Amino acid sequence: MLSIAGVAGLPEIASGDDLAALIHDLPAGELGPISSGDVVVVTSKIVSKAEGRMIDLADVEPSAFAVRWSASWEKDPRVVEVVLQESRRIVRQIGPVLITETHHGFVCANSGVDQSSSGAHDRVVVLPVDPDASARRIRAGFATAGLDVAVIVSDTFGRPWREGQTDVAIGLAGIHPMV
């Protein structure tokens, strides 16, 4: 039987926060406390925030390409520059969206750069450097509490040339991925 429950009550995540401890210390949810054998799915945004993967746009110097492209689409050239820095290559430009391949090999909109819930107006959140290592660290944190859980780091991706969004596992530990 598969049961899914959200975790309520997490505070605003800051750089250096121990996600496993924060999640473990929450009151038991609708399915009870987290137990060995569970799979804990953590969004990449809070993993990135805990790992300090936030960029203040005041510190970004946009390239000539970023300035030209952003002017055509009324985008902030500093955000475009971060998207370019987080990408291995541009797969396609569709209107105001850059479909890119990240350094991890993910193909997604704007290199996974996220401006929402960053904690400040002129700040963006970028994907974890190594999402599998992030999942291993979180799993190890649960192990110190005596729990053997699998951890999945997820991110919401639009699929290029398709409508809608879906969550994608970008990192994992303690569980074998499907091919």
PDB file of N, CA, C and O in Angstrom, residues 63-114:
ATOM      1  N   SER A  63      26.300  39.390 -19.147  1.00  0.00           N
ATOM      2  CA  SER A  63      27.081  39.400 -20.384  1.00  0.00           C
ATOM      3  C   SER A  63      26.339  40.189 -21.460  1.00  0.00           C
ATOM      4  O   SER A  63      25.146  40.492 -21.320  1.00  0.00           O
ATOM      5  N   ALA A  64      27.020  40.472 -22.552  1.00  0.00           N
ATOM      6  CA  ALA A  64      26.389  41.191 -23.669  1.00  0.00           C
ATOM      7  C   ALA A  64      25.210  40.391 -24.215  1.00  0.00           C
ATOM      8  O   ALA A  64      24.159  40.957 -24.537  1.00  0.00           O
ATOM      9  N   PHE A  65      25.359  39.060 -24.320  1.00  0.00           N
ATOM     10  CA  PHE A  65      24.255  38.231 -24.801  1.00  0.00           C
ATOM     11  C   PHE A  65      23.054  38.341 -23.873  1.00  0.00           C
ATOM     12  O   PHE A  65      21.923  38.476 -24.327  1.00  0.00           O
ATOM     13  N   ALA A  66      23.287  38.263 -22.567  1.00  0.00           N
ATOM     14  CA  ALA A  66      22.192  38.341 -21.597  1.00  0.00           C
ATOM     15  C   ALA A  66      21.470  39.681 -21.703  1.00  0.00           C
ATOM     16  O   ALA A  66      20.245  39.741 -21.643  1.00  0.00           O
ATOM     17  N   VAL A  67      22.212  40.744 -21.901  1.00  0.00           N
ATOM     18  CA  VAL A  67      21.607  42.078 -22.029  1.00  0.00           C
ATOM     19  C   VAL A  67      20.766  42.155 -23.298  1.00  0.00           C
ATOM     20  O   VAL A  67      19.615  42.601 -23.260  1.00  0.00           O
ATOM     21  N   ARG A  68      21.311  41.692 -24.426  1.00  0.00           N
ATOM     22  CA  ARG A  68      20.567  41.726 -25.692  1.00  0.00           C
ATOM     23  C   ARG A  68      19.313  40.867 -25.637  1.00  0.00           C
ATOM     24  O   ARG A  68      18.231  41.297 -26.026  1.00  0.00           O
ATOM     25  N   TRP A  69      19.458  39.641 -25.186  1.00  0.00           N
ATOM     26  CA  TRP A  69      18.329  38.725 -25.166  1.00  0.00           C
ATOM     27  C   TRP A  69      17.246  39.213 -24.209  1.00  0.00           C
ATOM     28  O   TRP A  69      16.066  39.180 -24.518  1.00  0.00           O
ATOM     29  N   SER A  70      17.641  39.659 -23.037  1.00  0.00           N
ATOM     30  CA  SER A  70      16.657  40.093 -22.038  1.00  0.00           C
ATOM     31  C   SER A  70      15.908  41.340 -22.496  1.00  0.00           C
ATOM     32  O   SER A  70      14.726  41.502 -22.173  1.00  0.00           O
ATOM     33  N   ALA A  71      16.549  42.199 -23.259  1.00  0.00           N
ATOM     34  CA  ALA A  71      15.876  43.404 -23.761  1.00  0.00           C
ATOM     35  C   ALA A  71      14.743  43.033 -24.712  1.00  0.00           C
ATOM     36  O   ALA A  71      13.694  43.685 -24.724  1.00  0.00           O
ATOM     37  N   SER A  72      14.919  41.964 -25.474  1.00  0.00           N
ATOM     38  CA  SER A  72      13.878  41.519 -26.403  1.00  0.00           C
ATOM     39  C   SER A  72      12.652  40.982 -25.686  1.00  0.00           C
ATOM     40  O   SER A  72      11.556  40.995 -26.242  1.00  0.00           O
ATOM     41  N   TRP A  73      12.835  40.487 -24.466  1.00  0.00           N
ATOM     42  CA  TRP A  73      11.739  39.815 -23.767  1.00  0.00           C
ATOM     43  C   TRP A  73      11.387  40.452 -22.425  1.00  0.00           C
ATOM     44  O   TRP A  73      10.677  39.859 -21.623  1.00  0.00           O
ATOM     45  N   GLU A  74      11.901  41.643 -22.181  1.00  0.00           N
ATOM     46  CA  GLU A  74      11.638  42.376 -20.943  1.00  0.00           C
ATOM     47  C   GLU A  74      11.959  41.528 -19.714  1.00  0.00           C
ATOM     48  O   GLU A  74      11.190  41.427 -18.764  1.00  0.00           O
ATOM     49  N   LYS A  75      13.111  40.915 -19.750  1.00  0.00           N
ATOM     50  CA  LYS A  75      13.602  40.092 -18.637  1.00  0.00           C
ATOM     51  C   LYS A  75      14.734  40.837 -17.937  1.00  0.00           C
ATOM     52  O   LYS A  75      15.396  41.694 -18.524  1.00  0.00           O
ATOM     53  N   ASP A  76      14.996  40.474 -16.712  1.00  0.00           N
ATOM     54  CA  ASP A  76      16.123  41.029 -15.974  1.00  0.00           C
ATOM     55  C   ASP A  76      17.397  40.381 -16.519  1.00  0.00           C
ATOM     56  O   ASP A  76      17.553  39.159 -16.425  1.00  0.00           O
ATOM     57  N   PRO A  77      18.316  41.161 -17.085  1.00  0.00           N
ATOM     58  CA  PRO A  77      19.528  40.565 -17.671  1.00  0.00           C
ATOM     59  C   PRO A  77      20.391  39.827 -16.645  1.00  0.00           C
ATOM     60  O   PRO A  77      21.103  38.891 -16.993  1.00  0.00           O
ATOM     61  N   ARG A  78      20.290  40.193 -15.398  1.00  0.00           N
ATOM     62  CA  ARG A  78      21.058  39.493 -14.352  1.00  0.00           C
ATOM     63  C   ARG A  78      20.522  38.084 -14.153  1.00  0.00           C
ATOM     64  O   ARG A  78      21.299  37.135 -13.978  1.00  0.00           O
ATOM     65  N   VAL A  79      19.197  37.919 -14.209  1.00  0.00           N
ATOM     66  CA  VAL A  79      18.601  36.583 -14.090  1.00  0.00           C
ATOM     67  C   VAL A  79      19.002  35.748 -15.304  1.00  0.00           C
ATOM     68  O   VAL A  79      19.374  34.577 -15.171  1.00  0.00           O
ATOM     69  N   VAL A  80      18.948  36.344 -16.483  1.00  0.00           N
ATOM     70  CA  VAL A  80      19.345  35.632 -17.703  1.00  0.00           C
ATOM     71  C   VAL A  80      20.800  35.186 -17.592  1.00  0.00           C
ATOM     72  O   VAL A  80      21.143  34.050 -17.959  1.00  0.00           O
ATOM     73  N   GLU A  81      21.654  36.032 -17.049  1.00  0.00           N
ATOM     74  CA  GLU A  81      23.059  35.667 -16.886  1.00  0.00           C
ATOM     75  C   GLU A  81      23.211  34.467 -15.945  1.00  0.00           C
ATOM     76  O   GLU A  81      23.994  33.551 -16.218  1.00  0.00           O
ATOM     77  N   VAL A  82      22.452  34.438 -14.854  1.00  0.00           N
ATOM     78  CA  VAL A  82      22.510  33.291 -13.942  1.00  0.00           C
ATOM     79  C   VAL A  82      22.044  32.030 -14.667  1.00  0.00           C
ATOM     80  O   VAL A  82      22.661  30.968 -14.537  1.00  0.00           O
ATOM     81  N   VAL A  83      20.976  32.140 -15.457  1.00  0.00           N
ATOM     82  CA  VAL A  83      20.493  30.997 -16.244  1.00  0.00           C
ATOM     83  C   VAL A  83      21.611  30.483 -17.147  1.00  0.00           C
ATOM     84  O   VAL A  83      21.858  29.274 -17.224  1.00  0.00           O
ATOM     85  N   LEU A  84      22.311  31.390 -17.805  1.00  0.00           N
ATOM     86  CA  LEU A  84      23.411  30.996 -18.697  1.00  0.00           C
ATOM     87  C   LEU A  84      24.553  30.351 -17.915  1.00  0.00           C
ATOM     88  O   LEU A  84      25.124  29.344 -18.352  1.00  0.00           O
ATOM     89  N   GLN A  85      24.886  30.906 -16.762  1.00  0.00           N
ATOM     90  CA  GLN A  85      25.976  30.351 -15.953  1.00  0.00           C
ATOM     91  C   GLN A  85      25.638  28.962 -15.419  1.00  0.00           C
ATOM     92  O   GLN A  85      26.537  28.146 -15.215  1.00  0.00           O
ATOM     93  N   GLU A  86      24.360  28.685 -15.189  1.00  0.00           N
ATOM     94  CA  GLU A  86      23.937  27.391 -14.665  1.00  0.00           C
ATOM     95  C   GLU A  86      23.713  26.364 -15.780  1.00  0.00           C
ATOM     96  O   GLU A  86      23.323  25.239 -15.499  1.00  0.00           O
ATOM     97  N   SER A  87      23.952  26.760 -17.025  1.00  0.00           N
ATOM     98  CA  SER A  87      23.684  25.853 -18.145  1.00  0.00           C
ATOM     99  C   SER A  87      24.967  25.369 -18.806  1.00  0.00           C
ATOM    100  O   SER A  87      26.000  26.043 -18.775  1.00  0.00           O
ATOM    101  N   ARG A  88      24.847  24.209 -19.395  1.00  0.00           N
ATOM    102  CA  ARG A  88      25.904  23.653 -20.228  1.00  0.00           C
ATOM    103  C   ARG A  88      25.728  24.159 -21.656  1.00  0.00           C
ATOM    104  O   ARG A  88      26.682  24.413 -22.365  1.00  0.00           O
ATOM    105  N   ARG A  89      24.429  24.277 -22.053  1.00  0.00           N
ATOM    106  CA  ARG A  89      24.118  24.769 -23.389  1.00  0.00           C
ATOM    107  C   ARG A  89      22.662  25.190 -23.460  1.00  0.00           C
ATOM    108  O   ARG A  89      21.840  24.762 -22.647  1.00  0.00           O
ATOM    109  N   ILE A  90      22.365  26.032 -24.420  1.00  0.00           N
ATOM    110  CA  ILE A  90      20.983  26.400 -24.711  1.00  0.00           C
ATOM    111  C   ILE A  90      20.457  25.399 -25.719  1.00  0.00           C
ATOM    112  O   ILE A  90      21.039  25.213 -26.783  1.00  0.00           O
ATOM    113  N   VAL A  91      19.363  24.715 -25.367  1.00  0.00           N
ATOM    114  CA  VAL A  91      18.750  23.749 -26.262  1.00  0.00           C
ATOM    115  C   VAL A  91      17.857  24.478 -27.256  1.00  0.00           C
ATOM    116  O   VAL A  91      17.883  24.208 -28.450  1.00  0.00           O
ATOM    117  N   ARG A  92      17.094  25.440 -26.725  1.00  0.00           N
ATOM    118  CA  ARG A  92      16.183  26.181 -27.594  1.00  0.00           C
ATOM    119  C   ARG A  92      15.719  27.443 -26.876  1.00  0.00           C
ATOM    120  O   ARG A  92      15.604  27.470 -25.663  1.00  0.00           O
ATOM    121  N   GLN A  93      15.457  28.462 -27.647  1.00  0.00           N
ATOM    122  CA  GLN A  93      14.876  29.685 -27.122  1.00  0.00           C
ATOM    123  C   GLN A  93      13.434  29.742 -27.606  1.00  0.00           C
ATOM    124  O   GLN A  93      13.186  29.753 -28.808  1.00  0.00           O
ATOM    125  N   ILE A  94      12.496  29.754 -26.643  1.00  0.00           N
ATOM    126  CA  ILE A  94      11.077  29.803 -26.994  1.00  0.00           C
ATOM    127  C   ILE A  94      10.496  31.025 -26.309  1.00  0.00           C
ATOM    128  O   ILE A  94      10.258  31.002 -25.093  1.00  0.00           O
ATOM    129  N   GLY A  95      10.299  32.082 -27.067  1.00  0.00           N
ATOM    130  CA  GLY A  95       9.788  33.305 -26.467  1.00  0.00           C
ATOM    131  C   GLY A  95      10.688  33.720 -25.323  1.00  0.00           C
ATOM    132  O   GLY A  95      11.909  33.720 -25.444  1.00  0.00           O
ATOM    133  N   PRO A  96      10.092  34.026 -24.167  1.00  0.00           N
ATOM    134  CA  PRO A  96      10.893  34.496 -23.042  1.00  0.00           C
ATOM    135  C   PRO A  96      11.547  33.372 -22.226  1.00  0.00           C
ATOM    136  O   PRO A  96      12.128  33.631 -21.187  1.00  0.00           O
ATOM    137  N   VAL A  97      11.464  32.137 -22.697  1.00  0.00           N
ATOM    138  CA  VAL A  97      12.005  31.000 -21.945  1.00  0.00           C
ATOM    139  C   VAL A  97      13.211  30.424 -22.677  1.00  0.00           C
ATOM    140  O   VAL A  97      13.174  30.179 -23.881  1.00  0.00           O
ATOM    141  N   LEU A  98      14.270  30.212 -21.919  1.00  0.00           N
ATOM    142  CA  LEU A  98      15.429  29.497 -22.441  1.00  0.00           C
ATOM    143  C   LEU A  98      15.324  28.047 -21.984  1.00  0.00           C
ATOM    144  O   LEU A  98      15.283  27.768 -20.785  1.00  0.00           O
ATOM    145  N   ILE A  99      15.238  27.127 -22.927  1.00  0.00           N
ATOM    146  CA  ILE A  99      15.298  25.699 -22.603  1.00  0.00           C
ATOM    147  C   ILE A  99      16.782  25.363 -22.618  1.00  0.00           C
ATOM    148  O   ILE A  99      17.462  25.527 -23.639  1.00  0.00           O
ATOM    149  N   THR A 100      17.285  24.937 -21.470  1.00  0.00           N
ATOM    150  CA  THR A 100      18.716  24.716 -21.337  1.00  0.00           C
ATOM    151  C   THR A 100      19.006  23.306 -20.843  1.00  0.00           C
ATOM    152  O   THR A 100      18.148  22.636 -20.273  1.00  0.00           O
ATOM    153  N   GLU A 101      20.231  22.894 -21.042  1.00  0.00           N
ATOM    154  CA  GLU A 101      20.752  21.697 -20.399  1.00  0.00           C
ATOM    155  C   GLU A 101      21.656  22.179 -19.281  1.00  0.00           C
ATOM    156  O   GLU A 101      22.591  22.950 -19.513  1.00  0.00           O
ATOM    157  N   THR A 102      21.373  21.756 -18.059  1.00  0.00           N
ATOM    158  CA  THR A 102      22.172  22.191 -16.918  1.00  0.00           C
ATOM    159  C   THR A 102      23.499  21.430 -16.902  1.00  0.00           C
ATOM    160  O   THR A 102      23.694  20.467 -17.649  1.00  0.00           O
ATOM    161  N   HIS A 103      24.374  21.841 -16.010  1.00  0.00           N
ATOM    162  CA  HIS A 103      25.650  21.131 -15.845  1.00  0.00           C
ATOM    163  C   HIS A 103      25.433  19.704 -15.369  1.00  0.00           C
ATOM    164  O   HIS A 103      26.286  18.849 -15.577  1.00  0.00           O
ATOM    165  N   HIS A 104      24.256  19.430 -14.776  1.00  0.00           N
ATOM    166  CA  HIS A 104      23.928  18.076 -14.326  1.00  0.00           C
ATOM    167  C   HIS A 104      23.479  17.202 -15.495  1.00  0.00           C
ATOM    168  O   HIS A 104      23.420  15.991 -15.372  1.00  0.00           O
ATOM    169  N   GLY A 105      23.048  17.845 -16.600  1.00  0.00           N
ATOM    170  CA  GLY A 105      22.486  17.112 -17.733  1.00  0.00           C
ATOM    171  C   GLY A 105      20.974  17.181 -17.800  1.00  0.00           C
ATOM    172  O   GLY A 105      20.360  16.565 -18.665  1.00  0.00           O
ATOM    173  N   PHE A 106      20.319  17.931 -16.887  1.00  0.00           N
ATOM    174  CA  PHE A 106      18.868  18.088 -16.928  1.00  0.00           C
ATOM    175  C   PHE A 106      18.487  19.070 -18.023  1.00  0.00           C
ATOM    176  O   PHE A 106      19.129  20.115 -18.165  1.00  0.00           O
ATOM    177  N   VAL A 107      17.463  18.767 -18.790  1.00  0.00           N
ATOM    178  CA  VAL A 107      16.934  19.705 -19.780  1.00  0.00           C
ATOM    179  C   VAL A 107      15.673  20.306 -19.175  1.00  0.00           C
ATOM    180  O   VAL A 107      14.718  19.584 -18.872  1.00  0.00           O
ATOM    181  N   CYS A 108      15.706  21.627 -18.963  1.00  0.00           N
ATOM    182  CA  CYS A 108      14.592  22.279 -18.284  1.00  0.00           C
ATOM    183  C   CYS A 108      14.550  23.763 -18.651  1.00  0.00           C
ATOM    184  O   CYS A 108      15.470  24.282 -19.274  1.00  0.00           O
ATOM    185  N   ALA A 109      13.494  24.406 -18.241  1.00  0.00           N
ATOM    186  CA  ALA A 109      13.349  25.835 -18.490  1.00  0.00           C
ATOM    187  C   ALA A 109      14.289  26.610 -17.579  1.00  0.00           C
ATOM    188  O   ALA A 109      14.374  26.355 -16.379  1.00  0.00           O
ATOM    189  N   ASN A 110      15.007  27.535 -18.181  1.00  0.00           N
ATOM    190  CA  ASN A 110      15.828  28.502 -17.439  1.00  0.00           C
ATOM    191  C   ASN A 110      16.789  27.871 -16.435  1.00  0.00           C
ATOM    192  O   ASN A 110      17.021  28.415 -15.353  1.00  0.00           O
ATOM    193  N   SER A 111      17.335  26.723 -16.776  1.00  0.00           N
ATOM    194  CA  SER A 111      18.346  26.027 -15.958  1.00  0.00           C
ATOM    195  C   SER A 111      17.880  25.734 -14.538  1.00  0.00           C
ATOM    196  O   SER A 111      18.689  25.555 -13.635  1.00  0.00           O
ATOM    197  N   GLY A 112      16.571  25.720 -14.320  1.00  0.00           N
ATOM    198  CA  GLY A 112      16.056  25.471 -12.977  1.00  0.00           C
ATOM    199  C   GLY A 112      16.206  26.653 -12.041  1.00  0.00           C
ATOM    200  O   GLY A 112      15.972  26.528 -10.843  1.00  0.00           O
ATOM    201  N   VAL A 113      16.591  27.817 -12.565  1.00  0.00           N
ATOM    202  CA  VAL A 113      16.746  29.019 -11.738  1.00  0.00           C
ATOM    203  C   VAL A 113      15.355  29.469 -11.291  1.00  0.00           C
ATOM    204  O   VAL A 113      14.443  29.596 -12.103  1.00  0.00           O
ATOM    205  N   ASP A 114      15.209  29.716  -9.993  1.00  0.00           N
ATOM    206  CA  ASP A 114      13.902  30.015  -9.405  1.00  0.00           C
ATOM    207  C   ASP A 114      13.949  31.341  -8.660  1.00  0.00           C
ATOM    208  O   ASP A 114      14.806  31.542  -7.807  1.00  0.00           O
TER     209      ASP A 114
END
